[in-house]
Amino acid sequence: MNVSRRHLLQSSAGAALLGAASLSGVAQAKETDAKPADNGPAVKQGRINQSIVQWCFADYWDVPQQIKVAKQLGCKSIELLDAKYFPLLKKAGLECAIATVDMSPDPPFLRGLNNPKYKDRVFKATKDAIDACQAHGFKRAICFTGMAEDVSAEEGADNCVKHLKELMPYAEKAKVTLCLEMLNTREDTHPMKGHPGYQGNHTDYCIDILKRVGSPYAKLLFDIYHVQIMDGDVIRRIHQHKDYIGHVHTAGNPGRGELDNKQEINYPPIMQALLDVGYDGFVGQEFIPTRDPLVGLREAVSLCDV
């Protein structure tokens, strides 16, 4: 999700939560430059294609610096960034593993496919993302159910199916896969750690939508952090839904921080499960740094390099 702190502060809910949820270590991390590390790339095996999620590190590095970091660590992609940077990625030999949709000034997950009153805006943003991907040879764009508001779960699912089916010819022609993200609604202390009110808050709910759409260009964004919070049973779900997983995100739980020993998710066997089911897409590192971002990112990339 391409959401800067500035964007969040433009919404009253985001401002209230963000002001109350300042993260420890930010001042120190902000001073961290993207300098080459002495111990070389973090990627040694290379069986997992790894990506940096741009919004998580936007407070520390601009896009050219993130490109430098990605290349030094051995990551192949920077994702969920403004399409204006796509030529810069191509020039650097990197991909955008998954493109964002521009619903600014609000975060893109607030208004989605579940609500007909947002259809025109959502369709335009989605088609713009598809066009940008097609023009640069990138393969995936994100999509969301949106907040439930006054839409029932059943009606929301029906609307998502209807709207995705309408978008599929456009996506299929461009050979761009739309990945529907499931988000958690339990965490309510920070606007980017949880999303109370989001309709697609369970894996099975989103999978049912995708099954009904019935296109190989409609997949699930399997965010391990969100799945762990709402549903758990992560490895079994990877095997169960392997045919529908189009993209993967990481973060530590609780807290959406680094993938370290202060959180509960055991990432190496989860990465191995992805390999076991034949997943050959990307894994995006989408944690919110609480300390030196380069150190935390190096640790996460190394941990997922099974």
PDB file of C-alpha atoms in Angstrom:
ATOM      1  CA  MET A   1       0.000   0.000   0.000  1.00  0.00           C
ATOM      2  CA  ASN A   2       1.520   3.205  -1.156  1.00  0.00           C
ATOM      3  CA  VAL A   3       0.728   5.358   1.886  1.00  0.00           C
ATOM      4  CA  SER A   4       3.079   7.980   3.276  1.00  0.00           C
ATOM      5  CA  ARG A   5       2.750   9.540   6.716  1.00  0.00           C
ATOM      6  CA  ARG A   6       1.743  12.721   4.899  1.00  0.00           C
ATOM      7  CA  HIS A   7      -1.186  10.935   3.270  1.00  0.00           C
ATOM      8  CA  LEU A   8      -2.281   9.483   6.576  1.00  0.00           C
ATOM      9  CA  LEU A   9      -2.169  12.858   8.256  1.00  0.00           C
ATOM     10  CA  GLN A  10      -4.545  14.170   5.612  1.00  0.00           C
ATOM     11  CA  SER A  11      -7.289  11.995   7.059  1.00  0.00           C
ATOM     12  CA  SER A  12      -8.573  12.772  10.535  1.00  0.00           C
ATOM     13  CA  ALA A  13      -8.576   9.115  11.610  1.00  0.00           C
ATOM     14  CA  GLY A  14      -5.056   8.636  10.339  1.00  0.00           C
ATOM     15  CA  ALA A  15      -3.885  11.789  12.084  1.00  0.00           C
ATOM     16  CA  ALA A  16      -5.285  10.745  15.442  1.00  0.00           C
ATOM     17  CA  LEU A  17      -3.855   7.248  15.294  1.00  0.00           C
ATOM     18  CA  LEU A  18      -0.520   8.183  13.814  1.00  0.00           C
ATOM     19  CA  GLY A  19       0.062  10.866  16.381  1.00  0.00           C
ATOM     20  CA  ALA A  20      -0.578   8.352  19.171  1.00  0.00           C
ATOM     21  CA  ALA A  21       1.499   5.581  17.669  1.00  0.00           C
ATOM     22  CA  SER A  22       4.972   6.985  17.100  1.00  0.00           C
ATOM     23  CA  LEU A  23       7.426   4.136  16.805  1.00  0.00           C
ATOM     24  CA  SER A  24      10.549   3.770  18.906  1.00  0.00           C
ATOM     25  CA  GLY A  25      13.872   4.210  17.203  1.00  0.00           C
ATOM     26  CA  VAL A  26      12.552   6.451  14.430  1.00  0.00           C
ATOM     27  CA  ALA A  27      14.898   9.338  15.076  1.00  0.00           C
ATOM     28  CA  GLN A  28      17.900   7.056  14.943  1.00  0.00           C
ATOM     29  CA  ALA A  29      16.639   5.223  11.874  1.00  0.00           C
ATOM     30  CA  LYS A  30      15.960   8.445   9.965  1.00  0.00           C
ATOM     31  CA  GLU A  31      19.676   9.172  10.069  1.00  0.00           C
ATOM     32  CA  THR A  32      20.528   5.871   8.435  1.00  0.00           C
ATOM     33  CA  ASP A  33      21.835   6.247   4.899  1.00  0.00           C
ATOM     34  CA  ALA A  34      21.690   3.521   2.273  1.00  0.00           C
ATOM     35  CA  LYS A  35      25.393   2.790   2.365  1.00  0.00           C
ATOM     36  CA  PRO A  36      26.770  -0.519   1.081  1.00  0.00           C
ATOM     37  CA  ALA A  37      27.216  -3.036   3.869  1.00  0.00           C
ATOM     38  CA  ASP A  38      30.501  -4.833   4.417  1.00  0.00           C
ATOM     39  CA  ASN A  39      29.048  -8.343   4.280  1.00  0.00           C
ATOM     40  CA  GLY A  40      27.594  -8.192   0.757  1.00  0.00           C
ATOM     41  CA  PRO A  41      24.159  -9.313  -0.452  1.00  0.00           C
ATOM     42  CA  ALA A  42      21.680 -10.734   2.042  1.00  0.00           C
ATOM     43  CA  VAL A  43      20.314 -13.033  -0.674  1.00  0.00           C
ATOM     44  CA  LYS A  44      22.499 -16.135  -0.988  1.00  0.00           C
ATOM     45  CA  GLN A  45      20.119 -18.866  -2.198  1.00  0.00           C
ATOM     46  CA  GLY A  46      17.841 -16.749  -4.373  1.00  0.00           C
ATOM     47  CA  ARG A  47      14.992 -19.258  -4.481  1.00  0.00           C
ATOM     48  CA  ILE A  48      12.584 -16.708  -3.006  1.00  0.00           C
ATOM     49  CA  ASN A  49      12.156 -13.591  -5.142  1.00  0.00           C
ATOM     50  CA  GLN A  50      12.267 -10.732  -2.661  1.00  0.00           C
ATOM     51  CA  SER A  51      10.936  -7.199  -2.911  1.00  0.00           C
ATOM     52  CA  ILE A  52      11.040  -4.019  -0.821  1.00  0.00           C
ATOM     53  CA  VAL A  53       7.686  -2.363  -0.104  1.00  0.00           C
ATOM     54  CA  GLN A  54       8.345   1.310  -0.748  1.00  0.00           C
ATOM     55  CA  TRP A  55       5.956   2.942   1.726  1.00  0.00           C
ATOM     56  CA  CYS A  56       7.518   1.210   4.731  1.00  0.00           C
ATOM     57  CA  PHE A  57      10.886   2.868   4.131  1.00  0.00           C
ATOM     58  CA  ALA A  58       9.807   6.168   2.571  1.00  0.00           C
ATOM     59  CA  ASP A  59      10.579   8.067   5.788  1.00  0.00           C
ATOM     60  CA  TYR A  60      14.198   6.889   5.618  1.00  0.00           C
ATOM     61  CA  TRP A  61      15.163   6.638   1.930  1.00  0.00           C
ATOM     62  CA  ASP A  62      13.879   8.176  -1.261  1.00  0.00           C
ATOM     63  CA  VAL A  63      13.312   5.903  -4.255  1.00  0.00           C
ATOM     64  CA  PRO A  64      16.866   6.208  -5.689  1.00  0.00           C
ATOM     65  CA  GLN A  65      18.239   5.255  -2.265  1.00  0.00           C
ATOM     66  CA  GLN A  66      15.796   2.336  -2.040  1.00  0.00           C
ATOM     67  CA  ILE A  67      17.030   1.152  -5.423  1.00  0.00           C
ATOM     68  CA  LYS A  68      20.564   1.232  -4.024  1.00  0.00           C
ATOM     69  CA  VAL A  69      19.449  -0.770  -0.977  1.00  0.00           C
ATOM     70  CA  ALA A  70      17.565  -3.329  -3.072  1.00  0.00           C
ATOM     71  CA  LYS A  71      20.555  -3.972  -5.292  1.00  0.00           C
ATOM     72  CA  GLN A  72      23.030  -4.234  -2.421  1.00  0.00           C
ATOM     73  CA  LEU A  73      20.810  -6.735  -0.578  1.00  0.00           C
ATOM     74  CA  GLY A  74      19.989  -8.773  -3.679  1.00  0.00           C
ATOM     75  CA  CYS A  75      16.278  -7.879  -3.867  1.00  0.00           C
ATOM     76  CA  LYS A  76      14.808  -7.864  -7.362  1.00  0.00           C
ATOM     77  CA  SER A  77      11.950  -5.399  -6.867  1.00  0.00           C
ATOM     78  CA  ILE A  78      10.600  -2.307  -5.193  1.00  0.00           C
ATOM     79  CA  GLU A  79       6.815  -2.367  -5.032  1.00  0.00           C
ATOM     80  CA  LEU A  80       3.713  -0.300  -4.298  1.00  0.00           C
ATOM     81  CA  LEU A  81       5.367   2.905  -5.417  1.00  0.00           C
ATOM     82  CA  ASP A  82       4.197   5.700  -7.699  1.00  0.00           C
ATOM     83  CA  ALA A  83       4.229   4.635 -11.350  1.00  0.00           C
ATOM     84  CA  LYS A  84       6.319   7.688 -12.212  1.00  0.00           C
ATOM     85  CA  TYR A  85       9.285   5.741 -10.812  1.00  0.00           C
ATOM     86  CA  PHE A  86       8.782   2.723 -13.094  1.00  0.00           C
ATOM     87  CA  PRO A  87      11.321   3.939 -15.699  1.00  0.00           C
ATOM     88  CA  LEU A  88      13.881   4.376 -12.904  1.00  0.00           C
ATOM     89  CA  LEU A  89      13.304   0.779 -11.777  1.00  0.00           C
ATOM     90  CA  LYS A  90      13.669  -0.501 -15.327  1.00  0.00           C
ATOM     91  CA  LYS A  91      16.896   1.444 -15.789  1.00  0.00           C
ATOM     92  CA  ALA A  92      18.268  -0.119 -12.588  1.00  0.00           C
ATOM     93  CA  GLY A  93      17.291  -3.622 -13.713  1.00  0.00           C
ATOM     94  CA  LEU A  94      14.587  -3.976 -11.061  1.00  0.00           C
ATOM     95  CA  GLU A  95      10.898  -4.817 -11.221  1.00  0.00           C
ATOM     96  CA  CYS A  96       7.821  -3.503  -9.503  1.00  0.00           C
ATOM     97  CA  ALA A  97       6.494  -6.817  -8.193  1.00  0.00           C
ATOM     98  CA  ILE A  98       3.057  -5.338  -7.577  1.00  0.00           C
ATOM     99  CA  ALA A  99       1.729  -1.905  -8.476  1.00  0.00           C
ATOM    100  CA  THR A 100      -0.417   0.275  -6.254  1.00  0.00           C
ATOM    101  CA  VAL A 101      -3.652   2.023  -7.176  1.00  0.00           C
ATOM    102  CA  ASP A 102      -3.754   5.786  -6.727  1.00  0.00           C
ATOM    103  CA  MET A 103      -6.709   6.743  -4.536  1.00  0.00           C
ATOM    104  CA  SER A 104      -4.950   9.760  -3.041  1.00  0.00           C
ATOM    105  CA  PRO A 105      -5.206  11.639  -0.814  1.00  0.00           C
ATOM    106  CA  ASP A 106      -6.686   8.635   1.026  1.00  0.00           C
ATOM    107  CA  PRO A 107      -5.091   5.227   1.499  1.00  0.00           C
ATOM    108  CA  PRO A 108      -6.169   2.910  -1.339  1.00  0.00           C
ATOM    109  CA  PHE A 109      -7.805   0.312   0.920  1.00  0.00           C
ATOM    110  CA  LEU A 110     -10.567   2.633   2.155  1.00  0.00           C
ATOM    111  CA  ARG A 111     -12.660   2.557  -1.031  1.00  0.00           C
ATOM    112  CA  GLY A 112     -12.744  -0.650  -3.022  1.00  0.00           C
ATOM    113  CA  LEU A 113     -14.607  -3.129  -5.136  1.00  0.00           C
ATOM    114  CA  ASN A 114     -17.340  -3.843  -2.586  1.00  0.00           C
ATOM    115  CA  ASN A 115     -19.170  -0.545  -2.921  1.00  0.00           C
ATOM    116  CA  PRO A 116     -20.815   0.561  -6.201  1.00  0.00           C
ATOM    117  CA  LYS A 117     -20.715   4.232  -5.231  1.00  0.00           C
ATOM    118  CA  TYR A 118     -16.919   4.150  -5.598  1.00  0.00           C
ATOM    119  CA  LYS A 119     -16.893   2.124  -8.813  1.00  0.00           C
ATOM    120  CA  ASP A 120     -15.881   4.877 -11.224  1.00  0.00           C
ATOM    121  CA  ARG A 121     -12.946   6.053  -9.128  1.00  0.00           C
ATOM    122  CA  VAL A 122     -11.767   2.530  -8.321  1.00  0.00           C
ATOM    123  CA  PHE A 123     -12.029   1.372 -11.930  1.00  0.00           C
ATOM    124  CA  LYS A 124     -10.056   4.369 -13.192  1.00  0.00           C
ATOM    125  CA  ALA A 125      -7.301   3.873 -10.611  1.00  0.00           C
ATOM    126  CA  THR A 126      -7.154   0.152 -11.331  1.00  0.00           C
ATOM    127  CA  LYS A 127      -7.035   0.577 -15.103  1.00  0.00           C
ATOM    128  CA  ASP A 128      -4.354   3.256 -14.740  1.00  0.00           C
ATOM    129  CA  ALA A 129      -2.273   0.791 -12.701  1.00  0.00           C
ATOM    130  CA  ILE A 130      -2.821  -1.940 -15.289  1.00  0.00           C
ATOM    131  CA  ASP A 131      -1.768   0.425 -18.078  1.00  0.00           C
ATOM    132  CA  ALA A 132       1.397   1.427 -16.231  1.00  0.00           C
ATOM    133  CA  CYS A 133       2.280  -2.217 -15.614  1.00  0.00           C
ATOM    134  CA  GLN A 134       1.700  -3.181 -19.219  1.00  0.00           C
ATOM    135  CA  ALA A 135       3.821  -0.286 -20.472  1.00  0.00           C
ATOM    136  CA  HIS A 136       6.798  -1.388 -18.362  1.00  0.00           C
ATOM    137  CA  GLY A 137       6.414  -5.165 -18.440  1.00  0.00           C
ATOM    138  CA  PHE A 138       5.285  -5.551 -14.830  1.00  0.00           C
ATOM    139  CA  LYS A 139       2.794  -8.270 -13.968  1.00  0.00           C
ATOM    140  CA  ARG A 140       0.649  -7.451 -10.920  1.00  0.00           C
ATOM    141  CA  ALA A 141      -1.487  -4.687  -9.450  1.00  0.00           C
ATOM    142  CA  ILE A 142      -3.173  -4.566  -6.072  1.00  0.00           C
ATOM    143  CA  CYS A 143      -6.893  -4.291  -5.367  1.00  0.00           C
ATOM    144  CA  PHE A 144      -9.047  -4.125  -2.245  1.00  0.00           C
ATOM    145  CA  THR A 145     -12.538  -4.932  -1.045  1.00  0.00           C
ATOM    146  CA  GLY A 146     -12.696  -1.551   0.693  1.00  0.00           C
ATOM    147  CA  MET A 147     -14.296  -0.671   4.009  1.00  0.00           C
ATOM    148  CA  ALA A 148     -17.655  -2.264   4.735  1.00  0.00           C
ATOM    149  CA  GLU A 149     -19.426   0.992   5.629  1.00  0.00           C
ATOM    150  CA  ASP A 150     -23.136   0.122   5.207  1.00  0.00           C
ATOM    151  CA  VAL A 151     -22.539  -2.829   2.847  1.00  0.00           C
ATOM    152  CA  SER A 152     -23.261  -6.316   4.213  1.00  0.00           C
ATOM    153  CA  ALA A 153     -20.639  -9.049   3.919  1.00  0.00           C
ATOM    154  CA  GLU A 154     -22.747 -10.957   1.388  1.00  0.00           C
ATOM    155  CA  GLU A 155     -23.496  -7.881  -0.687  1.00  0.00           C
ATOM    156  CA  GLY A 156     -19.872  -6.795  -0.529  1.00  0.00           C
ATOM    157  CA  ALA A 157     -18.674 -10.152  -1.828  1.00  0.00           C
ATOM    158  CA  ASP A 158     -21.249 -10.094  -4.627  1.00  0.00           C
ATOM    159  CA  ASN A 159     -20.122  -6.600  -5.645  1.00  0.00           C
ATOM    160  CA  CYS A 160     -16.454  -7.596  -5.590  1.00  0.00           C
ATOM    161  CA  VAL A 161     -17.207 -10.563  -7.849  1.00  0.00           C
ATOM    162  CA  LYS A 162     -19.247  -8.421 -10.234  1.00  0.00           C
ATOM    163  CA  HIS A 163     -16.654  -5.656 -10.433  1.00  0.00           C
ATOM    164  CA  LEU A 164     -13.677  -7.998 -10.777  1.00  0.00           C
ATOM    165  CA  LYS A 165     -15.448  -9.831 -13.591  1.00  0.00           C
ATOM    166  CA  GLU A 166     -15.956  -6.479 -15.319  1.00  0.00           C
ATOM    167  CA  LEU A 167     -12.249  -5.659 -14.910  1.00  0.00           C
ATOM    168  CA  MET A 168     -10.953  -9.058 -15.999  1.00  0.00           C
ATOM    169  CA  PRO A 169     -11.074  -8.512 -19.792  1.00  0.00           C
ATOM    170  CA  TYR A 170      -8.966  -5.362 -19.359  1.00  0.00           C
ATOM    171  CA  ALA A 171      -6.476  -7.117 -17.044  1.00  0.00           C
ATOM    172  CA  GLU A 172      -6.325 -10.279 -19.122  1.00  0.00           C
ATOM    173  CA  LYS A 173      -5.640  -8.359 -22.341  1.00  0.00           C
ATOM    174  CA  ALA A 174      -2.743  -6.572 -20.611  1.00  0.00           C
ATOM    175  CA  LYS A 175      -1.595  -9.815 -18.931  1.00  0.00           C
ATOM    176  CA  VAL A 176      -1.655  -8.103 -15.539  1.00  0.00           C
ATOM    177  CA  THR A 177      -2.920 -10.006 -12.493  1.00  0.00           C
ATOM    178  CA  LEU A 178      -5.084  -8.190  -9.948  1.00  0.00           C
ATOM    179  CA  CYS A 179      -4.253  -9.307  -6.410  1.00  0.00           C
ATOM    180  CA  LEU A 180      -6.982  -8.851  -3.800  1.00  0.00           C
ATOM    181  CA  GLU A 181      -5.518  -8.122  -0.391  1.00  0.00           C
ATOM    182  CA  MET A 182      -6.946  -9.520   2.832  1.00  0.00           C
ATOM    183  CA  LEU A 183      -6.322  -7.164   5.779  1.00  0.00           C
ATOM    184  CA  ASN A 184      -6.700  -7.613   9.529  1.00  0.00           C
ATOM    185  CA  THR A 185      -9.360  -5.770  11.527  1.00  0.00           C
ATOM    186  CA  ARG A 186      -8.149  -6.722  15.040  1.00  0.00           C
ATOM    187  CA  GLU A 187      -5.238  -4.309  15.427  1.00  0.00           C
ATOM    188  CA  ASP A 188      -6.547  -0.819  16.169  1.00  0.00           C
ATOM    189  CA  THR A 189      -3.557   1.054  17.601  1.00  0.00           C
ATOM    190  CA  HIS A 190      -2.050   2.349  14.337  1.00  0.00           C
ATOM    191  CA  PRO A 191      -3.588   3.053  10.900  1.00  0.00           C
ATOM    192  CA  MET A 192      -1.096   0.871   9.065  1.00  0.00           C
ATOM    193  CA  LYS A 193      -0.969  -2.048  11.512  1.00  0.00           C
ATOM    194  CA  GLY A 194      -4.660  -2.910  11.289  1.00  0.00           C
ATOM    195  CA  HIS A 195      -7.734  -1.764   9.423  1.00  0.00           C
ATOM    196  CA  PRO A 196     -10.932  -1.964  11.512  1.00  0.00           C
ATOM    197  CA  GLY A 197     -13.948  -1.913   9.234  1.00  0.00           C
ATOM    198  CA  TYR A 198     -12.240  -3.459   6.217  1.00  0.00           C
ATOM    199  CA  GLN A 199     -14.580  -5.954   4.588  1.00  0.00           C
ATOM    200  CA  GLY A 200     -12.125  -8.527   3.239  1.00  0.00           C
ATOM    201  CA  ASN A 201     -10.741  -9.458   6.631  1.00  0.00           C
ATOM    202  CA  HIS A 202     -10.604 -13.246   6.312  1.00  0.00           C
ATOM    203  CA  THR A 203      -8.711 -15.443   3.891  1.00  0.00           C
ATOM    204  CA  ASP A 204     -11.675 -17.668   3.074  1.00  0.00           C
ATOM    205  CA  TYR A 205     -13.874 -14.650   2.321  1.00  0.00           C
ATOM    206  CA  CYS A 206     -11.380 -13.382  -0.250  1.00  0.00           C
ATOM    207  CA  ILE A 207     -10.734 -16.837  -1.704  1.00  0.00           C
ATOM    208  CA  ASP A 208     -14.475 -17.351  -2.207  1.00  0.00           C
ATOM    209  CA  ILE A 209     -14.608 -14.098  -4.201  1.00  0.00           C
ATOM    210  CA  LEU A 210     -11.683 -15.195  -6.381  1.00  0.00           C
ATOM    211  CA  LYS A 211     -13.168 -18.638  -6.998  1.00  0.00           C
ATOM    212  CA  ARG A 212     -16.383 -17.023  -8.168  1.00  0.00           C
ATOM    213  CA  VAL A 213     -14.490 -14.666 -10.482  1.00  0.00           C
ATOM    214  CA  GLY A 214     -12.802 -17.684 -12.035  1.00  0.00           C
ATOM    215  CA  SER A 215      -9.908 -15.995 -13.833  1.00  0.00           C
ATOM    216  CA  PRO A 216      -6.184 -16.801 -13.595  1.00  0.00           C
ATOM    217  CA  TYR A 217      -5.679 -13.027 -13.542  1.00  0.00           C
ATOM    218  CA  ALA A 218      -7.536 -12.621 -10.225  1.00  0.00           C
ATOM    219  CA  LYS A 219      -5.423 -13.782  -7.280  1.00  0.00           C
ATOM    220  CA  LEU A 220      -4.927 -13.276  -3.542  1.00  0.00           C
ATOM    221  CA  LEU A 221      -2.344 -11.029  -1.951  1.00  0.00           C
ATOM    222  CA  PHE A 222      -1.416 -13.387   0.889  1.00  0.00           C
ATOM    223  CA  ASP A 223      -0.105 -11.091   3.608  1.00  0.00           C
ATOM    224  CA  ILE A 224       1.363 -13.405   6.223  1.00  0.00           C
ATOM    225  CA  TYR A 225       1.098 -10.786   8.972  1.00  0.00           C
ATOM    226  CA  HIS A 226      -2.611 -10.171   8.365  1.00  0.00           C
ATOM    227  CA  VAL A 227      -3.387 -13.879   7.867  1.00  0.00           C
ATOM    228  CA  GLN A 228      -1.650 -14.763  11.127  1.00  0.00           C
ATOM    229  CA  ILE A 229      -3.711 -12.221  13.065  1.00  0.00           C
ATOM    230  CA  MET A 230      -7.128 -13.091  11.607  1.00  0.00           C
ATOM    231  CA  ASP A 231      -6.909 -16.768  10.659  1.00  0.00           C
ATOM    232  CA  GLY A 232      -3.586 -18.361  11.637  1.00  0.00           C
ATOM    233  CA  ASP A 233      -2.707 -21.818  10.307  1.00  0.00           C
ATOM    234  CA  VAL A 234      -0.470 -20.084   7.753  1.00  0.00           C
ATOM    235  CA  ILE A 235       1.351 -23.051   6.235  1.00  0.00           C
ATOM    236  CA  ARG A 236      -1.795 -25.142   5.846  1.00  0.00           C
ATOM    237  CA  ARG A 237      -3.490 -22.182   4.155  1.00  0.00           C
ATOM    238  CA  ILE A 238      -0.583 -21.830   1.727  1.00  0.00           C
ATOM    239  CA  HIS A 239      -1.031 -25.450   0.685  1.00  0.00           C
ATOM    240  CA  GLN A 240      -4.813 -25.142   0.610  1.00  0.00           C
ATOM    241  CA  HIS A 241      -4.876 -21.960  -1.500  1.00  0.00           C
ATOM    242  CA  LYS A 242      -1.692 -22.377  -3.531  1.00  0.00           C
ATOM    243  CA  ASP A 243      -3.499 -21.910  -6.838  1.00  0.00           C
ATOM    244  CA  TYR A 244      -4.828 -18.517  -5.755  1.00  0.00           C
ATOM    245  CA  ILE A 245      -1.750 -16.902  -4.224  1.00  0.00           C
ATOM    246  CA  GLY A 246      -0.514 -14.143  -6.498  1.00  0.00           C
ATOM    247  CA  HIS A 247       1.728 -12.177  -4.151  1.00  0.00           C
ATOM    248  CA  VAL A 248       3.028 -12.420  -0.563  1.00  0.00           C
ATOM    249  CA  HIS A 249       3.853  -9.871   2.147  1.00  0.00           C
ATOM    250  CA  THR A 250       5.712 -10.197   5.446  1.00  0.00           C
ATOM    251  CA  ALA A 251       5.903  -8.431   8.822  1.00  0.00           C
ATOM    252  CA  GLY A 252       6.417  -9.431  12.421  1.00  0.00           C
ATOM    253  CA  ASN A 253       3.447 -10.020  14.715  1.00  0.00           C
ATOM    254  CA  PRO A 254       2.546  -8.437  17.021  1.00  0.00           C
ATOM    255  CA  GLY A 255       3.446  -4.901  16.014  1.00  0.00           C
ATOM    256  CA  ARG A 256       4.118  -5.176  12.256  1.00  0.00           C
ATOM    257  CA  GLY A 257       7.794  -4.692  13.024  1.00  0.00           C
ATOM    258  CA  GLU A 258      10.944  -6.520  12.034  1.00  0.00           C
ATOM    259  CA  LEU A 259      11.075 -10.283  11.453  1.00  0.00           C
ATOM    260  CA  ASP A 260      13.081 -10.836  14.621  1.00  0.00           C
ATOM    261  CA  ASN A 261      12.913 -12.882  17.828  1.00  0.00           C
ATOM    262  CA  LYS A 262      10.464 -10.430  19.433  1.00  0.00           C
ATOM    263  CA  GLN A 263       7.616 -11.640  17.228  1.00  0.00           C
ATOM    264  CA  GLU A 264       5.799 -14.951  16.818  1.00  0.00           C
ATOM    265  CA  ILE A 265       5.839 -15.850  13.114  1.00  0.00           C
ATOM    266  CA  ASN A 266       8.373 -18.496  12.092  1.00  0.00           C
ATOM    267  CA  TYR A 267       9.288 -17.317   8.620  1.00  0.00           C
ATOM    268  CA  PRO A 268      11.785 -19.908   7.279  1.00  0.00           C
ATOM    269  CA  PRO A 269       9.303 -22.842   7.214  1.00  0.00           C
ATOM    270  CA  ILE A 270       6.666 -20.545   5.716  1.00  0.00           C
ATOM    271  CA  MET A 271       9.071 -19.615   2.906  1.00  0.00           C
ATOM    272  CA  GLN A 272       9.821 -23.299   2.438  1.00  0.00           C
ATOM    273  CA  ALA A 273       6.090 -24.018   2.185  1.00  0.00           C
ATOM    274  CA  LEU A 274       5.838 -21.447  -0.608  1.00  0.00           C
ATOM    275  CA  LEU A 275       8.626 -23.235  -2.449  1.00  0.00           C
ATOM    276  CA  ASP A 276       7.026 -26.618  -1.782  1.00  0.00           C
ATOM    277  CA  VAL A 277       3.778 -25.575  -3.492  1.00  0.00           C
ATOM    278  CA  GLY A 278       5.645 -24.167  -6.478  1.00  0.00           C
ATOM    279  CA  TYR A 279       5.147 -20.471  -5.734  1.00  0.00           C
ATOM    280  CA  ASP A 280       7.450 -18.487  -8.004  1.00  0.00           C
ATOM    281  CA  GLY A 281       6.146 -14.964  -7.391  1.00  0.00           C
ATOM    282  CA  PHE A 282       7.524 -12.320  -5.059  1.00  0.00           C
ATOM    283  CA  VAL A 283       7.690 -11.903  -1.294  1.00  0.00           C
ATOM    284  CA  GLY A 284       7.506  -8.239  -0.314  1.00  0.00           C
ATOM    285  CA  GLN A 285       9.101  -7.083   2.933  1.00  0.00           C
ATOM    286  CA  GLU A 286       6.344  -4.876   4.416  1.00  0.00           C
ATOM    287  CA  PHE A 287       7.297  -4.253   8.018  1.00  0.00           C
ATOM    288  CA  ILE A 288       7.411  -0.887   9.807  1.00  0.00           C
ATOM    289  CA  PRO A 289      10.963  -0.294  11.090  1.00  0.00           C
ATOM    290  CA  THR A 290      11.435   0.320  14.793  1.00  0.00           C
ATOM    291  CA  ARG A 291      15.237   0.573  14.601  1.00  0.00           C
ATOM    292  CA  ASP A 292      17.945   0.947  11.940  1.00  0.00           C
ATOM    293  CA  PRO A 293      15.947   0.115   8.773  1.00  0.00           C
ATOM    294  CA  LEU A 294      18.898  -1.255   6.840  1.00  0.00           C
ATOM    295  CA  VAL A 295      19.838  -3.663   9.619  1.00  0.00           C
ATOM    296  CA  GLY A 296      16.240  -4.826  10.010  1.00  0.00           C
ATOM    297  CA  LEU A 297      15.750  -5.203   6.268  1.00  0.00           C
ATOM    298  CA  ARG A 298      18.976  -7.167   5.890  1.00  0.00           C
ATOM    299  CA  GLU A 299      17.877  -9.508   8.677  1.00  0.00           C
ATOM    300  CA  ALA A 300      14.447 -10.018   7.094  1.00  0.00           C
ATOM    301  CA  VAL A 301      15.797 -10.673   3.609  1.00  0.00           C
ATOM    302  CA  SER A 302      18.351 -13.124   4.967  1.00  0.00           C
ATOM    303  CA  LEU A 303      15.730 -14.930   7.069  1.00  0.00           C
ATOM    304  CA  CYS A 304      13.427 -15.407   4.077  1.00  0.00           C
ATOM    305  CA  ASP A 305      16.258 -16.581   1.808  1.00  0.00           C
ATOM    306  CA  VAL A 306      15.727 -20.320   2.329  1.00  0.00           C
TER     307      VAL A 306
END
